[in-house]
Amino acid sequence: EKACVERFKYKQVGYVTSRFFGLCSITHSSAYAFTIEQIMQIETTRRAQYLRILAFELDRIHSHMLCLSHTAESAGYEALFMRIMKDREVVMELQELLTGNRIHFDFVSIGGVNRDLNVEVADEIKKRLKDFGKKIEEIEELFCNNFSLSLKYRGIGVLDREGVLRLNAQGPLARAAGVRLDVRESYDVLPYSEVGFKMVVSEGGDIHARNMVRLGEMKNSLEIIENSIDGIPEGEISVDVKGYPDGEGFVRLEAPRGELVYYVKGVKKAYLDRLRIKTPTYSNLPSFIEIFKGEEYANVAPILASLDPCMSCTAK
């Protein structure tokens, strides 16, 4: 944060924030861009908005896949861990095809995005994700029906609805307890309502419920991606940005782990006056402490895997 207000000009900062954490890279760079656009009253094009959604949901899938792979590993399923990581490679390759990078995507910029989607890339994404959807269904069947993989964790690592509301839990942690909390619905910075977003919730608030939420969200992300490609508007991918930010901006986005908050203050200079970030894991830390109380030591690893903490962007 200090570097972003002293070492880098405001148009460069988004490329710094995208490197806070690889799994949330696109969300961090986008949250910063949205905040500057809010301050400077910049309206991006409809095509850029759809392209941002496309990148967001690919990022969500590959993040959830990593979490589920570690959940499998913690349950003793080393082969399933490797299989999920192998299947995740499909999404990583598509992210590279869309953005130019496998990780730390320099895709979103202030005013739009840096790369367009051509017909060949669009067709390749749809084709490969159609086959990928079958892999998700196979993984979901294992998590739903294999006792020692997921079902035995019912009632383990519980955070119930009351605990979610009391401790301000975010993301899949909240939705697994039946709390309908998703920034994509409550704070629609992007036109998610146009591309088939459906909030996924479960009951129980335990490891199994969190697995089910992430699996359901990946399936919905596939629908969103297909709808975004099919319905993407014509037009430019960015608008010109002139001048300097003057004022305060506050933006919330739904990262794979929950609500990501960006606060930015500009004072009509090339360098920002203030940048403040609150990550989902930071918000979830009180819940993590509560969940581990009274649990058996043998369950620590699967509980931690199901919480999917992001220590990198929390520490910044």
XYZ file of N, CA, C and O in Angstrom, residues 138-217:
320
model
N -18.066 -35.021 -12.640
C -17.437 -36.221 -12.085
C -16.861 -35.951 -10.700
O -17.007 -36.763 -9.779
N -16.219 -34.788 -10.549
C -15.668 -34.421 -9.243
C -16.791 -34.204 -8.234
O -16.697 -34.639 -7.077
N -17.865 -33.576 -8.662
C -19.001 -33.340 -7.780
C -19.605 -34.661 -7.301
O -19.970 -34.804 -6.125
N -19.693 -35.637 -8.188
C -20.236 -36.942 -7.799
C -19.390 -37.587 -6.705
O -19.913 -38.183 -5.762
N -18.075 -37.452 -6.810
C -17.191 -37.994 -5.779
C -17.417 -37.294 -4.442
O -17.516 -37.949 -3.395
N -17.498 -35.980 -4.450
C -17.677 -35.234 -3.215
C -19.060 -35.461 -2.602
O -19.236 -35.321 -1.397
N -20.032 -35.803 -3.428
C -21.403 -36.013 -2.937
C -21.626 -37.428 -2.420
O -22.500 -37.640 -1.568
N -20.883 -38.406 -2.932
C -21.203 -39.805 -2.654
C -20.108 -40.592 -1.955
O -20.373 -41.704 -1.484
N -18.898 -40.055 -1.888
C -17.802 -40.776 -1.259
C -17.714 -40.370 0.212
O -17.410 -39.223 0.533
N -17.964 -41.327 1.089
C -18.032 -41.003 2.518
C -16.720 -40.450 3.049
O -16.688 -39.417 3.722
N -15.615 -41.134 2.763
C -14.343 -40.739 3.363
C -13.742 -39.485 2.733
O -12.809 -38.906 3.277
N -14.280 -39.065 1.595
C -13.779 -37.849 0.953
C -14.454 -36.596 1.503
O -13.793 -35.618 1.825
N -15.783 -36.629 1.615
C -16.492 -35.412 1.986
C -17.623 -35.648 2.985
O -17.819 -34.861 3.905
N -18.349 -36.729 2.826
C -19.530 -36.941 3.665
C -19.178 -37.094 5.142
O -19.956 -36.713 6.018
N -18.010 -37.652 5.434
C -17.638 -37.833 6.844
C -17.367 -36.494 7.533
O -17.281 -36.425 8.757
N -17.233 -35.424 6.731
C -16.962 -34.109 7.301
C -18.229 -33.301 7.571
O -18.162 -32.116 7.896
N -19.384 -33.943 7.430
C -20.611 -33.282 7.878
C -20.553 -33.105 9.394
O -20.277 -34.041 10.136
N -20.825 -31.893 9.839
C -20.760 -31.607 11.266
C -19.372 -31.268 11.767
O -19.188 -31.015 12.962
N -18.380 -31.244 10.865
C -16.996 -30.914 11.231
C -16.662 -29.511 10.716
O -16.947 -29.170 9.581
N -16.042 -28.707 11.570
C -15.667 -27.348 11.169
C -16.863 -26.463 10.924
O -16.912 -25.737 9.930
N -17.811 -26.472 11.836
C -19.096 -25.792 11.622
C -19.014 -24.311 11.995
O -18.487 -23.936 13.040
N -19.548 -23.492 11.109
C -19.879 -22.095 11.430
C -21.320 -21.906 10.992
O -21.613 -21.909 9.789
N -22.226 -21.786 11.962
C -23.647 -21.720 11.623
C -24.065 -20.309 11.231
O -23.249 -19.377 11.230
N -25.337 -20.164 10.898
C -25.859 -18.874 10.425
C -25.634 -17.769 11.456
O -25.213 -16.673 11.118
N -25.892 -18.072 12.714
C -25.707 -17.067 13.758
C -24.248 -16.645 13.853
O -23.927 -15.466 14.016
N -23.345 -17.621 13.723
C -21.926 -17.305 13.768
C -21.483 -16.455 12.591
O -20.654 -15.548 12.730
N -22.024 -16.737 11.403
C -21.710 -15.937 10.211
C -22.091 -14.475 10.428
O -21.297 -13.563 10.154
N -23.296 -14.261 10.934
C -23.782 -12.885 11.120
C -23.042 -12.185 12.249
O -22.745 -10.988 12.168
N -22.711 -12.913 13.288
C -22.033 -12.316 14.444
C -20.584 -11.975 14.127
O -20.065 -10.944 14.581
N -19.925 -12.822 13.332
C -18.494 -12.661 13.076
C -18.188 -12.057 11.703
O -17.040 -11.938 11.321
N -19.237 -11.705 10.951
C -19.061 -11.038 9.654
C -18.290 -11.917 8.666
O -17.403 -11.445 7.949
N -18.651 -13.207 8.612
C -17.993 -14.115 7.669
C -18.399 -13.780 6.241
O -19.494 -13.261 5.991
N -17.512 -14.090 5.295
C -17.708 -13.708 3.906
C -17.608 -14.921 2.982
O -17.069 -15.962 3.338
N -18.094 -14.757 1.761
C -17.878 -15.709 0.682
C -18.513 -17.071 0.921
O -19.546 -17.197 1.588
N -17.882 -18.141 0.390
C -18.411 -19.494 0.567
C -18.600 -19.881 2.023
O -19.474 -20.689 2.343
N -17.797 -19.316 2.910
C -17.939 -19.584 4.338
C -19.321 -19.170 4.836
O -19.946 -19.873 5.631
N -19.814 -18.034 4.354
C -21.143 -17.557 4.744
C -22.245 -18.310 4.007
O -23.240 -18.734 4.604
N -22.069 -18.493 2.720
C -23.111 -19.127 1.916
C -23.306 -20.596 2.275
O -24.387 -21.158 2.095
N -22.250 -21.242 2.803
C -22.373 -22.637 3.237
C -23.258 -22.776 4.469
O -23.724 -23.870 4.781
N -23.493 -21.665 5.169
C -24.371 -21.665 6.343
C -25.759 -21.134 6.001
O -26.543 -20.823 6.900
N -26.058 -21.001 4.720
C -27.387 -20.569 4.295
C -27.583 -19.074 4.250
O -28.707 -18.607 4.040
N -26.512 -18.292 4.422
C -26.623 -16.837 4.392
C -26.440 -16.352 2.957
O -25.392 -16.605 2.337
N -27.433 -15.672 2.433
C -27.372 -15.185 1.051
C -26.565 -13.878 1.020
O -27.113 -12.787 1.141
N -25.275 -14.047 0.861
C -24.359 -12.906 0.895
C -23.384 -13.049 -0.260
O -22.482 -13.881 -0.228
N -23.583 -12.254 -1.298
C -22.711 -12.284 -2.472
C -22.767 -10.907 -3.117
O -23.842 -10.435 -3.492
N -21.607 -10.266 -3.227
C -21.557 -8.905 -3.756
C -22.071 -8.846 -5.196
O -22.606 -7.826 -5.628
N -21.949 -9.936 -5.934
C -22.423 -9.949 -7.317
C -23.927 -9.702 -7.404
O -24.423 -9.249 -8.443
N -24.653 -9.979 -6.335
C -26.088 -9.716 -6.318
C -26.432 -8.405 -5.635
O -27.279 -7.650 -6.100
N -25.743 -8.102 -4.531
C -26.117 -6.947 -3.721
C -25.489 -5.634 -4.179
O -25.978 -4.553 -3.851
N -24.401 -5.712 -4.945
C -23.659 -4.500 -5.331
C -23.161 -4.712 -6.753
O -22.013 -5.063 -6.994
N -24.052 -4.506 -7.696
C -23.824 -4.954 -9.071
C -22.969 -3.958 -9.856
O -23.460 -3.157 -10.638
N -21.636 -4.020 -9.640
C -20.717 -3.179 -10.393
C -20.676 -3.620 -11.851
O -20.513 -2.816 -12.758
N -20.828 -4.917 -12.056
C -20.855 -5.506 -13.396
C -22.234 -6.109 -13.661
O -22.937 -6.485 -12.719
N -22.626 -6.239 -14.921
C -23.988 -6.695 -15.250
C -24.183 -8.204 -15.092
O -24.525 -8.914 -16.045
N -23.968 -8.695 -13.878
C -24.117 -10.132 -13.629
C -25.552 -10.605 -13.822
O -25.791 -11.766 -14.187
N -26.506 -9.732 -13.588
C -27.910 -10.121 -13.746
C -28.248 -10.456 -15.196
O -29.243 -11.135 -15.462
N -27.413 -10.008 -16.131
C -27.680 -10.245 -17.553
C -27.073 -11.556 -18.064
O -27.409 -11.999 -19.161
N -26.194 -12.160 -17.286
C -25.446 -13.315 -17.804
C -25.691 -14.598 -17.007
O -24.922 -15.555 -17.110
N -26.754 -14.625 -16.220
C -27.156 -15.871 -15.582
C -26.563 -16.158 -14.227
O -26.495 -17.324 -13.818
N -26.171 -15.116 -13.485
C -25.652 -15.354 -12.136
C -26.758 -15.889 -11.222
O -27.864 -15.367 -11.189
N -26.433 -16.950 -10.474
C -27.341 -17.512 -9.470
C -26.542 -17.732 -8.196
O -25.508 -18.414 -8.224
N -27.007 -17.185 -7.106
C -26.287 -17.376 -5.850
C -26.420 -18.823 -5.384
O -27.508 -19.376 -5.371
N -25.300 -19.422 -5.002
C -25.281 -20.810 -4.536
C -25.154 -20.816 -3.014
O -24.205 -20.259 -2.462
N -26.113 -21.426 -2.343
C -26.078 -21.536 -0.881
C -26.260 -22.999 -0.493
O -26.778 -23.809 -1.267
N -25.836 -23.332 0.698
C -26.004 -24.673 1.237
C -26.401 -24.539 2.705
O -26.586 -23.432 3.209
N -26.540 -25.650 3.371
C -26.888 -25.645 4.782
C -25.875 -26.484 5.544
O -25.212 -27.357 4.990
N -25.750 -26.214 6.812
C -24.863 -27.011 7.653
C -23.642 -26.242 8.105
O -23.157 -26.435 9.217
N -23.105 -25.379 7.240
C -21.960 -24.570 7.622
C -20.702 -25.361 7.925
O -19.795 -24.863 8.595
N -20.602 -26.601 7.427
C -19.464 -27.451 7.724
C -18.570 -27.628 6.487
O -18.792 -26.992 5.453
N -17.574 -28.512 6.590
C -16.655 -28.736 5.472
C -17.409 -29.204 4.238
O -17.177 -28.701 3.126
N -18.304 -30.164 4.412
C -19.056 -30.696 3.280
C -19.868 -29.605 2.596
O -19.901 -29.525 1.352
N -20.533 -28.767 3.369
C -21.351 -27.691 2.798
C -20.497 -26.705 2.015
O -20.899 -26.221 0.953
N -19.305 -26.406 2.511
C -18.414 -25.494 1.790
C -17.950 -26.118 0.474
O -17.807 -25.426 -0.541
N -17.714 -27.442 0.492
C -17.381 -28.131 -0.763
C -18.511 -27.982 -1.774
O -18.277 -27.727 -2.965
N -19.751 -28.159 -1.308
C -20.907 -28.100 -2.200
C -21.104 -26.699 -2.786
O -21.465 -26.546 -3.953
N -20.852 -25.680 -1.976
C -20.984 -24.306 -2.474
C -19.977 -24.051 -3.585
O -20.321 -23.507 -4.645
N -18.739 -24.434 -3.388
C -17.710 -24.173 -4.410
C -17.987 -24.954 -5.685
O -17.800 -24.435 -6.793
N -18.433 -26.193 -5.551
C -18.774 -26.980 -6.738
C -19.935 -26.341 -7.492
O -19.921 -26.233 -8.722
N -20.951 -25.895 -6.755
C -22.090 -25.227 -7.391
C -21.708 -23.922 -8.054
O -22.202 -23.585 -9.139
N -20.793 -23.180 -7.429
C -20.362 -21.906 -8.010
C -19.560 -22.118 -9.288
O -19.666 -21.317 -10.229
